[in-house]
mmCIF file of C-alpha atoms and ligand atoms in Angstrom:
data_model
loop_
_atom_site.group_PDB
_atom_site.id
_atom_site.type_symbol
_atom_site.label_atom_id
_atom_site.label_comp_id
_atom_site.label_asym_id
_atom_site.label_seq_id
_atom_site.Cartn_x
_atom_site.Cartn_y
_atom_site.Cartn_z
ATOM 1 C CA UNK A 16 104.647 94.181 199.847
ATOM 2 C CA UNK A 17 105.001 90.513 199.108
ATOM 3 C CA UNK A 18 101.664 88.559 200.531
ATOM 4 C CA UNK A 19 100.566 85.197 200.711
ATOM 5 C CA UNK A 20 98.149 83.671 198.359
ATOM 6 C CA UNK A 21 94.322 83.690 199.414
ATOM 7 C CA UNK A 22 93.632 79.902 200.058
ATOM 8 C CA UNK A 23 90.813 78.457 197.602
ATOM 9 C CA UNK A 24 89.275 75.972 200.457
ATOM 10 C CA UNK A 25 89.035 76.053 204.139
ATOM 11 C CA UNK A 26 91.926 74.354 206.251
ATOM 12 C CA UNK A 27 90.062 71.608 206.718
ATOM 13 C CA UNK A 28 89.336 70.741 203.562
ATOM 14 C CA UNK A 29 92.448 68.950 202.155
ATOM 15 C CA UNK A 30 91.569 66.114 204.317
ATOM 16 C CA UNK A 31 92.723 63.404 204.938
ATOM 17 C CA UNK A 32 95.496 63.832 202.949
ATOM 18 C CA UNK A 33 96.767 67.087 204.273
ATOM 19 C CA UNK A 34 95.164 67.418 207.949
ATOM 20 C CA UNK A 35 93.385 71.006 208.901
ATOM 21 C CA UNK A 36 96.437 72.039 211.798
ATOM 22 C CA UNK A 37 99.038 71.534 209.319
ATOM 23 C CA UNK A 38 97.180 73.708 206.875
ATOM 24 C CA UNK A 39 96.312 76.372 209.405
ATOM 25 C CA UNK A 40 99.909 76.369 210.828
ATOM 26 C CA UNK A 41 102.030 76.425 207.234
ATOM 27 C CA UNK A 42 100.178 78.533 205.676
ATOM 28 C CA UNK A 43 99.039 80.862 209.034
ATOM 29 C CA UNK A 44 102.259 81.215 210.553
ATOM 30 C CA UNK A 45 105.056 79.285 208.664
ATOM 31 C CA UNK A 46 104.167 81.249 205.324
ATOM 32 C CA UNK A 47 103.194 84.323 207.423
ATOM 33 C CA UNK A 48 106.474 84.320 209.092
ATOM 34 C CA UNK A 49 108.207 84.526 205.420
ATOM 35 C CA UNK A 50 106.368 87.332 204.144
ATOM 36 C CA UNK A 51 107.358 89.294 207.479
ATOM 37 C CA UNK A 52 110.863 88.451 207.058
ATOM 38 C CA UNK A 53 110.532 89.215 203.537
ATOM 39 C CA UNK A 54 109.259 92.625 204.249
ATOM 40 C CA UNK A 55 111.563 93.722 207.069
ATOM 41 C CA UNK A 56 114.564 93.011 204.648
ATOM 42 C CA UNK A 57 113.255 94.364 201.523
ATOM 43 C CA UNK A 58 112.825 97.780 204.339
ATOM 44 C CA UNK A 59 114.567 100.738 202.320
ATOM 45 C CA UNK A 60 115.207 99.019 198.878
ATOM 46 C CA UNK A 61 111.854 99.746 197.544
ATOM 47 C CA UNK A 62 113.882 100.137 193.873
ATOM 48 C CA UNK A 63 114.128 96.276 194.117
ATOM 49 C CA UNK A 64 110.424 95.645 194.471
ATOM 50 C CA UNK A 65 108.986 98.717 192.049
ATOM 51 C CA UNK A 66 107.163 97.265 189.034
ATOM 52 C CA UNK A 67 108.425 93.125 189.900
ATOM 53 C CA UNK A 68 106.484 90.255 190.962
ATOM 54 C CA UNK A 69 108.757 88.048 193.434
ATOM 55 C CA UNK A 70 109.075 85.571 190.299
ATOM 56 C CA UNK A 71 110.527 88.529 188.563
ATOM 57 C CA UNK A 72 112.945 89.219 191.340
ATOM 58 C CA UNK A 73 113.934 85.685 192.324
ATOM 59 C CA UNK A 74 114.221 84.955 188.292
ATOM 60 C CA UNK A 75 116.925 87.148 188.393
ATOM 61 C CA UNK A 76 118.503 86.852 191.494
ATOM 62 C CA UNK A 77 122.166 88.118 190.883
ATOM 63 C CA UNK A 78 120.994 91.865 190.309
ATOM 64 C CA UNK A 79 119.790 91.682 193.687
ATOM 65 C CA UNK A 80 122.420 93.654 195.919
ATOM 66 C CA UNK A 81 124.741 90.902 197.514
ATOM 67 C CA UNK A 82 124.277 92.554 201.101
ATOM 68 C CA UNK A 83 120.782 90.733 201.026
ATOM 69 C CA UNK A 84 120.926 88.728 198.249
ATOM 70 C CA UNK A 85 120.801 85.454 200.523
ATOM 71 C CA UNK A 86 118.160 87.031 202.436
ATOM 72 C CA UNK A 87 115.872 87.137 199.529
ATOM 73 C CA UNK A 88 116.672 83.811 198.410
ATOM 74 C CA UNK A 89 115.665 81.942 201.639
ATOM 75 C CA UNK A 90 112.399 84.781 202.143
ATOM 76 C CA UNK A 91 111.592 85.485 198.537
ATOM 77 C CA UNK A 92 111.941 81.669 197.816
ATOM 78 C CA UNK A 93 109.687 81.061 201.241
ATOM 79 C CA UNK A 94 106.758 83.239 200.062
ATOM 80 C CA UNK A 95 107.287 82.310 196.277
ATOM 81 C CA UNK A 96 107.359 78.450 196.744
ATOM 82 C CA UNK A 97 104.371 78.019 199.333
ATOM 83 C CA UNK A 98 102.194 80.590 197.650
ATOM 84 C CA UNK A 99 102.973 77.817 194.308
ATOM 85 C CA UNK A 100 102.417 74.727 196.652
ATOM 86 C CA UNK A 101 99.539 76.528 198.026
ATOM 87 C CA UNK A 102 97.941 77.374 194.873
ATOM 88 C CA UNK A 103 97.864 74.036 192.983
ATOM 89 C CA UNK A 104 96.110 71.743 195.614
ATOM 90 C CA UNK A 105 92.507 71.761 196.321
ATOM 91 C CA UNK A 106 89.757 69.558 197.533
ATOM 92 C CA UNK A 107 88.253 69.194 194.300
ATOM 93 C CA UNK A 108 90.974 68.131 192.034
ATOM 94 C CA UNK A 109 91.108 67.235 188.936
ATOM 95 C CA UNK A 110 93.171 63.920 189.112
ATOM 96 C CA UNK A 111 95.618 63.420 185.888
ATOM 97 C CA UNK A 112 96.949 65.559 183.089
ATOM 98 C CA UNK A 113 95.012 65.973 179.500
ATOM 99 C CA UNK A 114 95.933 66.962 176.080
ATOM 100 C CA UNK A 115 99.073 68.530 175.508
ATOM 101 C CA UNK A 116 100.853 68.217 178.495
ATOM 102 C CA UNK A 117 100.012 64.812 179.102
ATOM 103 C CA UNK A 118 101.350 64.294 175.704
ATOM 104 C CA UNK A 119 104.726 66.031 176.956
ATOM 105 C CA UNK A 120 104.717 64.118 180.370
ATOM 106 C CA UNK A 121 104.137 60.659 178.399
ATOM 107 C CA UNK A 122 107.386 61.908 175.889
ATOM 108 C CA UNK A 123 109.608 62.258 178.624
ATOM 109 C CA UNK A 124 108.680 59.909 181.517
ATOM 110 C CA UNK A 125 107.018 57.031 179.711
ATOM 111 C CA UNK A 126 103.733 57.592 181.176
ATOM 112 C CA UNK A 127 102.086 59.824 183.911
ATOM 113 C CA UNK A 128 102.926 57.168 186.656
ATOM 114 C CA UNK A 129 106.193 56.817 185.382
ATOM 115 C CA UNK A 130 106.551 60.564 186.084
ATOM 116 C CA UNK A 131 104.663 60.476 189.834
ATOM 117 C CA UNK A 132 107.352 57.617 190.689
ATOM 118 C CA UNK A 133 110.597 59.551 189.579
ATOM 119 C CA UNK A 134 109.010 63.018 191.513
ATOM 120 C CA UNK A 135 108.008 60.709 194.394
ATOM 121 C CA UNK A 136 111.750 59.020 194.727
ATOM 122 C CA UNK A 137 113.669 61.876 194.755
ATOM 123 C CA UNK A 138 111.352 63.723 196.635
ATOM 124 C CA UNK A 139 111.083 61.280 199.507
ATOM 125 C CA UNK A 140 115.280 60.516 199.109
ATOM 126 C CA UNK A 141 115.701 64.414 199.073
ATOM 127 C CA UNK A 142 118.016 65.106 202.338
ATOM 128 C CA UNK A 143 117.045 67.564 204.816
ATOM 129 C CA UNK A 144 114.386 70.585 204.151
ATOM 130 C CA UNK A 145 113.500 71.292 200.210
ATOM 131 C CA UNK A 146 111.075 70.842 197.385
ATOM 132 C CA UNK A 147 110.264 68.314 194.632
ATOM 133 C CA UNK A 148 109.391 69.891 191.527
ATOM 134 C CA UNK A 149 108.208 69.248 188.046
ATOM 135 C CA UNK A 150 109.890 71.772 185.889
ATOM 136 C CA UNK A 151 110.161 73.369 182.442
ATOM 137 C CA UNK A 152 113.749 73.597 181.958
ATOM 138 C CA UNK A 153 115.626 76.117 180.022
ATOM 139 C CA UNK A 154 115.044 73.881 176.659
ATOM 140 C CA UNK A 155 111.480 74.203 176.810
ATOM 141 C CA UNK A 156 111.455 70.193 178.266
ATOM 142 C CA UNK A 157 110.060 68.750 181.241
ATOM 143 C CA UNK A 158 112.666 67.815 184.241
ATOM 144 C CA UNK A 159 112.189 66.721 187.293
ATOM 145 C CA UNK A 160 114.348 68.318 190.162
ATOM 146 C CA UNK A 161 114.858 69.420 193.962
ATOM 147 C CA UNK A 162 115.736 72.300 195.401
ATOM 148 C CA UNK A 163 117.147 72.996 199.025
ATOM 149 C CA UNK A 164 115.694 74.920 201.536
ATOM 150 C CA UNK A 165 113.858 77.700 200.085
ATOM 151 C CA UNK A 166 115.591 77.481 196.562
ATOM 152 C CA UNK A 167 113.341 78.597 193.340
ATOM 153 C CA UNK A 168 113.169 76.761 190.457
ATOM 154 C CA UNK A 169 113.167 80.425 188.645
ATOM 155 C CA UNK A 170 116.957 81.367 190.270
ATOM 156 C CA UNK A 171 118.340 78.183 187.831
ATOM 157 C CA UNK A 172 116.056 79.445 184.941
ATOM 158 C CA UNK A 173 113.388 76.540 185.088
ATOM 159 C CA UNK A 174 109.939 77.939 185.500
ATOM 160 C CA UNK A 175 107.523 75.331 188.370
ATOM 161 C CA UNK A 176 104.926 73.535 186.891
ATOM 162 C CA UNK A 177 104.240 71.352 190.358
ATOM 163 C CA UNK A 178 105.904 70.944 193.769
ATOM 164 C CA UNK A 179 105.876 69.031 196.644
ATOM 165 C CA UNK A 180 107.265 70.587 199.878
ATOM 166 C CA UNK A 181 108.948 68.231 201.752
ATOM 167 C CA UNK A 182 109.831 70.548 204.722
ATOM 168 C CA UNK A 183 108.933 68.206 208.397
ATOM 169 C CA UNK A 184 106.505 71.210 208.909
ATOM 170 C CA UNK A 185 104.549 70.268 205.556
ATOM 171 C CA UNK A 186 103.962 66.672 207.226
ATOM 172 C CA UNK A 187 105.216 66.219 210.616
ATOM 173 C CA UNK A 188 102.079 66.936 212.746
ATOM 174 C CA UNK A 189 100.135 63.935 210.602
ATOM 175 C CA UNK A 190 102.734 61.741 209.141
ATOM 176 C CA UNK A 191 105.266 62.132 212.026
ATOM 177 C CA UNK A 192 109.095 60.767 210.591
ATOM 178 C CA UNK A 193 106.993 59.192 207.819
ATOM 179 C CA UNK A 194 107.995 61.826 204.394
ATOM 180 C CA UNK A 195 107.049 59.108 201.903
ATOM 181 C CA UNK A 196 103.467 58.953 203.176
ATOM 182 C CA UNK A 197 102.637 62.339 203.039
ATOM 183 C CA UNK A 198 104.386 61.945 199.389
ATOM 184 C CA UNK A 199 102.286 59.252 197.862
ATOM 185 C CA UNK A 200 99.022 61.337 199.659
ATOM 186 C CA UNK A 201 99.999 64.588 198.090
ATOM 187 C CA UNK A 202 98.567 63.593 194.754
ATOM 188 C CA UNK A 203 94.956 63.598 195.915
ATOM 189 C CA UNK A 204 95.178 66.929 196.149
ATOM 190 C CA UNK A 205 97.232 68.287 193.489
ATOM 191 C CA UNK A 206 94.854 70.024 190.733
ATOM 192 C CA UNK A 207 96.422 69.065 187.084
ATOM 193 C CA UNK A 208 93.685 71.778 185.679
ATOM 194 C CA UNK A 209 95.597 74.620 187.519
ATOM 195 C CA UNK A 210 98.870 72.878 186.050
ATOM 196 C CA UNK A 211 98.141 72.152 182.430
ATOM 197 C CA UNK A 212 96.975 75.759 182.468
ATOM 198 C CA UNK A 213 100.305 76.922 183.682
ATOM 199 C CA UNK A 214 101.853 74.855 181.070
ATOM 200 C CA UNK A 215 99.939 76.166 178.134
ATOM 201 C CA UNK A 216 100.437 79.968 179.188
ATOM 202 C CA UNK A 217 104.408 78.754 178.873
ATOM 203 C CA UNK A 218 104.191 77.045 175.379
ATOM 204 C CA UNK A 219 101.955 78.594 173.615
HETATM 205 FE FE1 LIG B 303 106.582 74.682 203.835
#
């Protein structure tokens, strides 16, 4: 009902950053395994899904019936985060932010390192499995947060602009114990031309 993303590149081809078996196994069976489980408990409550993307569903989580509600917050948020993290790297990225959100970034960070240090810290401090994000918040501003476990930015009403999955099994088989590594790596492959497109379909 609820499938993962295509991939844009090969497995291989976020490396050395991101290494080919990590790829293959997150996205292959740790993303696969989310959509199952996503599927099996959605079974007999096709009024949930009819006419909703998973945004739409985890946006509004509380009309979900409580009996699964937690269910579709650790599935729904599995498929809806790593399809995100998924979709905004590549192997040909475009490196830093231009025009407006640049201009936004600069406003409320000081300056696009200034921002990739304050995402970096508290994604690398963040304790146990979760995200880093860069967020629109409900004012229309740019925040930086993390969630836990499979938590959406869209169930606290801030729509994702970037994340970082900080998860051991984003990491572990490369990096080994070593999060902030795989942290400060992450950026070679983060596309800001699929993110300042997201941001202009959200303020124009
Ligand atoms: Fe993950």
């Amino acid at each position: 009902m609820f499938d993962k993303i295509q991939l844009g590149y090969q497995y291989n081809e976020l490396e050395p950053y991101i290494d080919a078996a990590t790829v293959e196994t997150h996205y292959g069976k740790h993303l696969q395994t989310y959509v199952n489980n996503l599927s099996a408990l959605l079974e007999g409550h096709d009024e949930i899904a009819k006419n909703k993307t998973l945004e739409d569903i985890l946006s509004d989580i509380n009309s979900i019936p409580e009996s699964i509600r937690q269910g579709v917050i650790n599935q729904g948020g599995g498929v809806a985060n790593h399809n995100f993290y998924f979709s905004i790297l590549s192997p040909n990225p475009k490196k830093a932010p231009e025009g407006k959100l640049l201009e936004a970034i600069n406003n409320k960070f000081g300056s696009f390192e200034g921002m990739k240090d304050k995402i970096n810290n508290v994604s690398i401090a963040h304790f146990g499995s979760g995200w880093g994000w860069l967020v629109i918040d409900e004012n229309g501003e740019l925040e930086i947060i993390t969630t836990t476990n499979q938590n959406s930015p869209l169930s606290i009403n801030k729509e994702p602009l970037l994340t970082i999955d900080v998860w051991e099994h984003a990491y572990y088989l490369k990096y080994k114990n070593l999060r902030a590594e795989y942290v400060k790596n992450i950026w070679n492959v983060i596309d800001w031309s699929k993110i300042e497109s997201i941001y202009e379909g959200y303020v124009k």
